[in-house]
Amino acid sequence: MVNPVDTRTLQWLSEQYYDLNGTHYDILEKPPSAIEFSRLVHMSRPAVIKGFDFPALRCWLDEYLIQKMGDQAISVAVTPNGRADAVTLGPQEKLYFVEPHTEQMTMHELLSKLDQSRTDALFSGSSDDYRETLYLQSQNGNLYSAPYFQSPNSDLSTANQACEFEALRSDVPSEVTWCSEAFGRSPDAVNIWIGDRNSVTSIHNDPYENIYTVVRGVKHFTLLPPTEGWCLEERTYPHAKYARDTSTSLLAIVPSSDSEPIRWSSIANPQLSGMLAPQAHPIRISLHAGETLYLPAGWWHHVCQGEEEVQEPDKDFLNAVPDGKTIAINWWYDMEGRGMGWVWYAFLRGGDVPDGNQADLNEN
Amino acid sequence: MVNPVDTRTLQWLSEQYYDLNGTHYDILEKPPSAIEFSRLVHMSRPAVIKGFDFPALRCWLDEYLIQKMGDQAISVAVTPNGRADAVTLGPQEKLYFVEPHTEQMTMHELLSKLDQSRTDALFSGSSDDYRETLYLQSQNGNLYSAPYFQSPNSDLSTANQACEFEALRSDVPSEVTWCSEAFGRSPDAVNIWIGDRNSVTSIHNDPYENIYTVVRGVKHFTLLPPTEGWCLEERTYPHAKYARDTSTSLLAIVPSSDSEPIRWSSIANPQLSGMLAPQAHPIRISLHAGETLYLPAGWWHHVCQGEEEVQEPDKDFLNAVPDGKTIAINWWYDMEGRGMGWVWYAFLRGGDVPDGNQADLNEN
């Protein structure tokens, strides 16, 4: 059925939603009980949660990570500009949705290169120097994925052997107990993210409930409710990937011949004033080490990371060593597939129904 | 802002919703935990819950109710046709939204008149005889109302003194624990309903989460999801009330001079085949004594009641005495006022924003 949604309708909805909710978000001083979290999920507003503690928050210093991970190869996204999975100018002055190049390296190599990149930037005379950006953002359940939750005790399973970060699992719980109980299910994927201020995640939304904890550094989120997606001017872009040119060793954008066009926001940086329609009401949240964001399914998010000036060492968390790196963990849970959730999600994107997750249509 | 919703959009939404959810509803063999119920609320689909037990289910026989209530006057709705709060043909062949006449009587009088009405119907030669219908349906929190929850221990409060059914409170819990915990609040109103097969509740929806338990008899619900409201052809009708004509003693429709017109469905009986658009997918649920319906906020419902042929006495519940009366209790909880709930509710009614319940717009 053809997209039945006109912009006037979407404008009305976003206006009503803003009138009712403003830009408020809850800040919880300690993790909620399952039932308290369940109420947050029903409301579907972001919330910052303090005090959700797990071992990684205490021990993930560089030396520890390097020692634990040893020679294990890990997959790292490489771009010339820090903009992986983003709309970028490519061949023939055309805009493409460009995926990053992926390279294998050890944790030691990754962390050293991030350090080197920071040193280079500090001492470089020009900001225009070509410097590649590394971002560990494989986001495929790199810490725990669906096969793990299907057989968590089978250590020798193919799924577990394929996990690049198995050595770090003891520092991160596979489930957030108050989430799993509220949703009535295990996560779909748990990911580790390591990057620096050069990496940016372009604005998009996911059909997942997202629990996002910063372990080191700080993440800056720009959030828009699902109702304000129409302000993001989604367009369809041909798909491309960065690939390393064998003669120059530089990264180049290579259009894909076998991929469908990708629908993506054409607002490259919603943080800049004037980039968003005045009807958009972004919520800006800086999430520090030890803080957790509940990012409800369907919420639009742009994420960058930075280093803050730490006045005095923070004894509680690893910001005691502000070296420009940001490390985070996220847990993705499938959103509720029954009821209105999927329908609204599709409607607010102009009638684009997402694949999969269809509930059984058993009649009583 | 002007209603921005066109019917094509509403049709698309209801089609998508039906494709995803069908007419499925859960049947729970025992009451859910708070967290299980919270998931049901988030899904916003009806559910039948068995085994929610409280004293009324065991003891509300006529003799008991008469003895307990004694001379206490109670407010009973009276209509010539059993259709209180419904669209009815009135003066000058015009349609009105007509509220019932209210009369005071004792519990003994109410139950006797319901018995008499049944006897008359069984032995009457004609079904056209003028017989008034009594329905205890004051639905103003007649058992527990907001002032009770604000000061439940102040027995001498005006609110409690004004409660016609205080004598029955010990048989009905003021709160459903798994609901109050899931919603994080007490009910807004708890009501007792007593009627017979002559009483019908015309189709409408409420901005309340509703927990509805049948104590005696059977209730027949016809439910439509919030998305199918457009099939109900809501119109605006002048307001009227039944009043007793002093000369004839008959009930007559008297148009109100000081009431706003009422928006109401023009489908008098959605149970009859052909009355609803083919795009509507009603869910029909017969709720028996001892069963509880979770009716999510915004769901459309038409309710009638009846007596079932009881093959052999049901020893568990009061259907052991099938005398045509249906008694029920309902708990209304405010729906979540933050997030998208209100906005969708208004949108699906064509952009008609309900009053009140606006969340604070505090900015963080």
PDB file of N, CA, C and O in Angstrom, chain A residues 78-122:
ATOM      1  N   VAL A  78      37.672   1.771   9.462  1.00  0.00           N
ATOM      2  CA  VAL A  78      38.624   2.820   9.100  1.00  0.00           C
ATOM      3  C   VAL A  78      37.969   3.739   8.070  1.00  0.00           C
ATOM      4  O   VAL A  78      37.379   3.270   7.093  1.00  0.00           O
ATOM      5  N   THR A  79      38.057   5.038   8.325  1.00  0.00           N
ATOM      6  CA  THR A  79      37.552   6.033   7.369  1.00  0.00           C
ATOM      7  C   THR A  79      38.569   7.169   7.295  1.00  0.00           C
ATOM      8  O   THR A  79      39.371   7.345   8.201  1.00  0.00           O
ATOM      9  N   PRO A  80      38.499   7.965   6.233  1.00  0.00           N
ATOM     10  CA  PRO A  80      39.415   9.116   6.171  1.00  0.00           C
ATOM     11  C   PRO A  80      38.912  10.295   7.000  1.00  0.00           C
ATOM     12  O   PRO A  80      39.623  11.280   7.166  1.00  0.00           O
ATOM     13  N   ASN A  81      37.669  10.193   7.526  1.00  0.00           N
ATOM     14  CA  ASN A  81      37.082  11.389   8.148  1.00  0.00           C
ATOM     15  C   ASN A  81      36.270  11.088   9.401  1.00  0.00           C
ATOM     16  O   ASN A  81      35.608  11.973   9.946  1.00  0.00           O
ATOM     17  N   GLY A  82      36.279   9.848   9.855  1.00  0.00           N
ATOM     18  CA  GLY A  82      35.535   9.516  11.068  1.00  0.00           C
ATOM     19  C   GLY A  82      34.049   9.313  10.847  1.00  0.00           C
ATOM     20  O   GLY A  82      33.308   9.055  11.790  1.00  0.00           O
ATOM     21  N   ARG A  83      33.615   9.407   9.590  1.00  0.00           N
ATOM     22  CA  ARG A  83      32.181   9.299   9.329  1.00  0.00           C
ATOM     23  C   ARG A  83      31.867   7.964   8.659  1.00  0.00           C
ATOM     24  O   ARG A  83      31.764   7.860   7.450  1.00  0.00           O
ATOM     25  N   ALA A  84      31.741   6.941   9.497  1.00  0.00           N
ATOM     26  CA  ALA A  84      31.351   5.612   9.015  1.00  0.00           C
ATOM     27  C   ALA A  84      29.830   5.569   8.901  1.00  0.00           C
ATOM     28  O   ALA A  84      29.133   6.237   9.660  1.00  0.00           O
ATOM     29  N   ASP A  85      29.306   4.809   7.964  1.00  0.00           N
ATOM     30  CA  ASP A  85      27.857   4.698   7.789  1.00  0.00           C
ATOM     31  C   ASP A  85      27.232   6.086   7.707  1.00  0.00           C
ATOM     32  O   ASP A  85      26.347   6.436   8.500  1.00  0.00           O
ATOM     33  N   ALA A  86      27.704   6.864   6.766  1.00  0.00           N
ATOM     34  CA  ALA A  86      27.218   8.242   6.657  1.00  0.00           C
ATOM     35  C   ALA A  86      27.155   8.647   5.192  1.00  0.00           C
ATOM     36  O   ALA A  86      27.752   8.006   4.317  1.00  0.00           O
ATOM     37  N   VAL A  87      26.414   9.722   4.939  1.00  0.00           N
ATOM     38  CA  VAL A  87      26.286  10.246   3.577  1.00  0.00           C
ATOM     39  C   VAL A  87      27.510  11.116   3.279  1.00  0.00           C
ATOM     40  O   VAL A  87      27.813  12.040   4.033  1.00  0.00           O
ATOM     41  N   THR A  88      28.201  10.784   2.208  1.00  0.00           N
ATOM     42  CA  THR A  88      29.491  11.425   1.912  1.00  0.00           C
ATOM     43  C   THR A  88      29.609  11.645   0.407  1.00  0.00           C
ATOM     44  O   THR A  88      29.092  10.858  -0.388  1.00  0.00           O
ATOM     45  N   LEU A  89      30.318  12.713   0.048  1.00  0.00           N
ATOM     46  CA  LEU A  89      30.533  13.016  -1.364  1.00  0.00           C
ATOM     47  C   LEU A  89      31.519  12.012  -1.959  1.00  0.00           C
ATOM     48  O   LEU A  89      32.618  11.824  -1.430  1.00  0.00           O
ATOM     49  N   GLY A  90      31.120  11.348  -3.047  1.00  0.00           N
ATOM     50  CA  GLY A  90      31.964  10.331  -3.660  1.00  0.00           C
ATOM     51  C   GLY A  90      32.259  10.636  -5.119  1.00  0.00           C
ATOM     52  O   GLY A  90      32.210  11.807  -5.519  1.00  0.00           O
ATOM     53  N   PRO A  91      32.545   9.595  -5.889  1.00  0.00           N
ATOM     54  CA  PRO A  91      32.901   9.765  -7.296  1.00  0.00           C
ATOM     55  C   PRO A  91      31.878  10.617  -8.051  1.00  0.00           C
ATOM     56  O   PRO A  91      30.672  10.519  -7.793  1.00  0.00           O
ATOM     57  N   GLN A  92      32.362  11.405  -8.961  1.00  0.00           N
ATOM     58  CA  GLN A  92      31.534  12.273  -9.808  1.00  0.00           C
ATOM     59  C   GLN A  92      30.651  13.214  -8.988  1.00  0.00           C
ATOM     60  O   GLN A  92      29.503  13.473  -9.349  1.00  0.00           O
ATOM     61  N   GLU A  93      31.220  13.675  -7.866  1.00  0.00           N
ATOM     62  CA  GLU A  93      30.530  14.665  -7.021  1.00  0.00           C
ATOM     63  C   GLU A  93      29.131  14.207  -6.615  1.00  0.00           C
ATOM     64  O   GLU A  93      28.230  15.020  -6.433  1.00  0.00           O
ATOM     65  N   LYS A  94      28.964  12.892  -6.482  1.00  0.00           N
ATOM     66  CA  LYS A  94      27.658  12.354  -6.116  1.00  0.00           C
ATOM     67  C   LYS A  94      27.673  11.988  -4.630  1.00  0.00           C
ATOM     68  O   LYS A  94      28.721  11.611  -4.095  1.00  0.00           O
ATOM     69  N   LEU A  95      26.505  12.065  -3.979  1.00  0.00           N
ATOM     70  CA  LEU A  95      26.420  11.663  -2.579  1.00  0.00           C
ATOM     71  C   LEU A  95      26.134  10.174  -2.484  1.00  0.00           C
ATOM     72  O   LEU A  95      25.288   9.634  -3.212  1.00  0.00           O
ATOM     73  N   TYR A  96      26.849   9.517  -1.605  1.00  0.00           N
ATOM     74  CA  TYR A  96      26.674   8.089  -1.359  1.00  0.00           C
ATOM     75  C   TYR A  96      26.459   7.862   0.134  1.00  0.00           C
ATOM     76  O   TYR A  96      26.934   8.646   0.963  1.00  0.00           O
ATOM     77  N   PHE A  97      25.787   6.747   0.449  1.00  0.00           N
ATOM     78  CA  PHE A  97      25.813   6.248   1.825  1.00  0.00           C
ATOM     79  C   PHE A  97      27.024   5.321   1.890  1.00  0.00           C
ATOM     80  O   PHE A  97      27.064   4.281   1.222  1.00  0.00           O
ATOM     81  N   VAL A  98      28.024   5.696   2.694  1.00  0.00           N
ATOM     82  CA  VAL A  98      29.312   5.002   2.632  1.00  0.00           C
ATOM     83  C   VAL A  98      29.603   4.218   3.911  1.00  0.00           C
ATOM     84  O   VAL A  98      29.603   4.782   5.013  1.00  0.00           O
ATOM     85  N   GLU A  99      29.833   2.935   3.738  1.00  0.00           N
ATOM     86  CA  GLU A  99      30.255   2.103   4.871  1.00  0.00           C
ATOM     87  C   GLU A  99      31.769   2.174   5.027  1.00  0.00           C
ATOM     88  O   GLU A  99      32.494   2.390   4.050  1.00  0.00           O
ATOM     89  N   PRO A 100      32.270   1.962   6.230  1.00  0.00           N
ATOM     90  CA  PRO A 100      33.717   2.066   6.439  1.00  0.00           C
ATOM     91  C   PRO A 100      34.462   0.868   5.847  1.00  0.00           C
ATOM     92  O   PRO A 100      33.884  -0.176   5.583  1.00  0.00           O
ATOM     93  N   HIS A 101      35.728   1.060   5.649  1.00  0.00           N
ATOM     94  CA  HIS A 101      36.653  -0.037   5.388  1.00  0.00           C
ATOM     95  C   HIS A 101      36.903  -0.736   6.727  1.00  0.00           C
ATOM     96  O   HIS A 101      36.849  -0.102   7.784  1.00  0.00           O
ATOM     97  N   THR A 102      37.107  -2.037   6.697  1.00  0.00           N
ATOM     98  CA  THR A 102      37.374  -2.746   7.945  1.00  0.00           C
ATOM     99  C   THR A 102      38.762  -3.356   7.896  1.00  0.00           C
ATOM    100  O   THR A 102      39.127  -3.979   6.893  1.00  0.00           O
ATOM    101  N   GLU A 103      39.530  -3.143   8.965  1.00  0.00           N
ATOM    102  CA  GLU A 103      40.863  -3.765   9.039  1.00  0.00           C
ATOM    103  C   GLU A 103      41.008  -4.523  10.336  1.00  0.00           C
ATOM    104  O   GLU A 103      40.394  -4.182  11.342  1.00  0.00           O
ATOM    105  N   GLN A 104      41.813  -5.558  10.267  1.00  0.00           N
ATOM    106  CA  GLN A 104      42.073  -6.380  11.449  1.00  0.00           C
ATOM    107  C   GLN A 104      43.339  -5.869  12.130  1.00  0.00           C
ATOM    108  O   GLN A 104      44.325  -5.563  11.464  1.00  0.00           O
ATOM    109  N   MET A 105      43.288  -5.798  13.444  1.00  0.00           N
ATOM    110  CA  MET A 105      44.493  -5.428  14.199  1.00  0.00           C
ATOM    111  C   MET A 105      44.337  -5.950  15.619  1.00  0.00           C
ATOM    112  O   MET A 105      43.274  -6.456  15.986  1.00  0.00           O
ATOM    113  N   THR A 106      45.392  -5.820  16.399  1.00  0.00           N
ATOM    114  CA  THR A 106      45.283  -6.226  17.805  1.00  0.00           C
ATOM    115  C   THR A 106      44.791  -5.031  18.621  1.00  0.00           C
ATOM    116  O   THR A 106      44.811  -3.885  18.162  1.00  0.00           O
ATOM    117  N   MET A 107      44.370  -5.311  19.834  1.00  0.00           N
ATOM    118  CA  MET A 107      43.949  -4.229  20.732  1.00  0.00           C
ATOM    119  C   MET A 107      45.107  -3.260  20.948  1.00  0.00           C
ATOM    120  O   MET A 107      44.908  -2.036  20.990  1.00  0.00           O
ATOM    121  N   HIS A 108      46.301  -3.807  21.064  1.00  0.00           N
ATOM    122  CA  HIS A 108      47.474  -2.958  21.263  1.00  0.00           C
ATOM    123  C   HIS A 108      47.642  -1.985  20.095  1.00  0.00           C
ATOM    124  O   HIS A 108      47.873  -0.788  20.286  1.00  0.00           O
ATOM    125  N   GLU A 109      47.501  -2.519  18.888  1.00  0.00           N
ATOM    126  CA  GLU A 109      47.623  -1.648  17.711  1.00  0.00           C
ATOM    127  C   GLU A 109      46.534  -0.567  17.696  1.00  0.00           C
ATOM    128  O   GLU A 109      46.807   0.607  17.416  1.00  0.00           O
ATOM    129  N   LEU A 110      45.305  -0.978  17.991  1.00  0.00           N
ATOM    130  CA  LEU A 110      44.210  -0.005  17.982  1.00  0.00           C
ATOM    131  C   LEU A 110      44.479   1.131  18.967  1.00  0.00           C
ATOM    132  O   LEU A 110      44.417   2.312  18.605  1.00  0.00           O
ATOM    133  N   LEU A 111      44.790   0.756  20.197  1.00  0.00           N
ATOM    134  CA  LEU A 111      44.963   1.789  21.224  1.00  0.00           C
ATOM    135  C   LEU A 111      46.181   2.666  20.927  1.00  0.00           C
ATOM    136  O   LEU A 111      46.147   3.888  21.135  1.00  0.00           O
ATOM    137  N   SER A 112      47.249   2.063  20.404  1.00  0.00           N
ATOM    138  CA  SER A 112      48.443   2.849  20.053  1.00  0.00           C
ATOM    139  C   SER A 112      48.130   3.838  18.939  1.00  0.00           C
ATOM    140  O   SER A 112      48.565   4.992  18.961  1.00  0.00           O
ATOM    141  N   LYS A 113      47.395   3.368  17.950  1.00  0.00           N
ATOM    142  CA  LYS A 113      47.069   4.263  16.827  1.00  0.00           C
ATOM    143  C   LYS A 113      46.171   5.416  17.280  1.00  0.00           C
ATOM    144  O   LYS A 113      46.286   6.532  16.773  1.00  0.00           O
ATOM    145  N   LEU A 114      45.247   5.116  18.208  1.00  0.00           N
ATOM    146  CA  LEU A 114      44.406   6.211  18.726  1.00  0.00           C
ATOM    147  C   LEU A 114      45.274   7.223  19.474  1.00  0.00           C
ATOM    148  O   LEU A 114      45.104   8.434  19.326  1.00  0.00           O
ATOM    149  N   ASP A 115      46.242   6.720  20.250  1.00  0.00           N
ATOM    150  CA  ASP A 115      47.164   7.625  20.946  1.00  0.00           C
ATOM    151  C   ASP A 115      47.965   8.453  19.947  1.00  0.00           C
ATOM    152  O   ASP A 115      48.135   9.665  20.096  1.00  0.00           O
ATOM    153  N   GLN A 116      48.461   7.771  18.906  1.00  0.00           N
ATOM    154  CA  GLN A 116      49.287   8.448  17.904  1.00  0.00           C
ATOM    155  C   GLN A 116      48.496   9.541  17.190  1.00  0.00           C
ATOM    156  O   GLN A 116      48.989  10.644  16.965  1.00  0.00           O
ATOM    157  N   SER A 117      47.238   9.199  16.876  1.00  0.00           N
ATOM    158  CA  SER A 117      46.383  10.150  16.179  1.00  0.00           C
ATOM    159  C   SER A 117      46.199  11.408  17.027  1.00  0.00           C
ATOM    160  O   SER A 117      46.207  12.528  16.523  1.00  0.00           O
ATOM    161  N   ARG A 118      46.073  11.232  18.324  1.00  0.00           N
ATOM    162  CA  ARG A 118      45.885  12.379  19.225  1.00  0.00           C
ATOM    163  C   ARG A 118      47.152  13.226  19.283  1.00  0.00           C
ATOM    164  O   ARG A 118      47.091  14.467  19.217  1.00  0.00           O
ATOM    165  N   THR A 119      48.286  12.528  19.368  1.00  0.00           N
ATOM    166  CA  THR A 119      49.564  13.249  19.410  1.00  0.00           C
ATOM    167  C   THR A 119      49.771  14.027  18.112  1.00  0.00           C
ATOM    168  O   THR A 119      50.126  15.201  18.118  1.00  0.00           O
ATOM    169  N   ASP A 120      49.495  13.349  16.985  1.00  0.00           N
ATOM    170  CA  ASP A 120      49.644  14.010  15.683  1.00  0.00           C
ATOM    171  C   ASP A 120      48.788  15.269  15.622  1.00  0.00           C
ATOM    172  O   ASP A 120      49.237  16.319  15.165  1.00  0.00           O
ATOM    173  N   ALA A 121      47.530  15.132  16.094  1.00  0.00           N
ATOM    174  CA  ALA A 121      46.616  16.270  16.006  1.00  0.00           C
ATOM    175  C   ALA A 121      47.106  17.419  16.875  1.00  0.00           C
ATOM    176  O   ALA A 121      47.045  18.589  16.482  1.00  0.00           O
ATOM    177  N   LEU A 122      47.621  17.089  18.058  1.00  0.00           N
ATOM    178  CA  LEU A 122      48.075  18.126  18.985  1.00  0.00           C
ATOM    179  C   LEU A 122      49.265  18.893  18.428  1.00  0.00           C
ATOM    180  O   LEU A 122      49.400  20.094  18.646  1.00  0.00           O
TER     181      LEU A 122
END
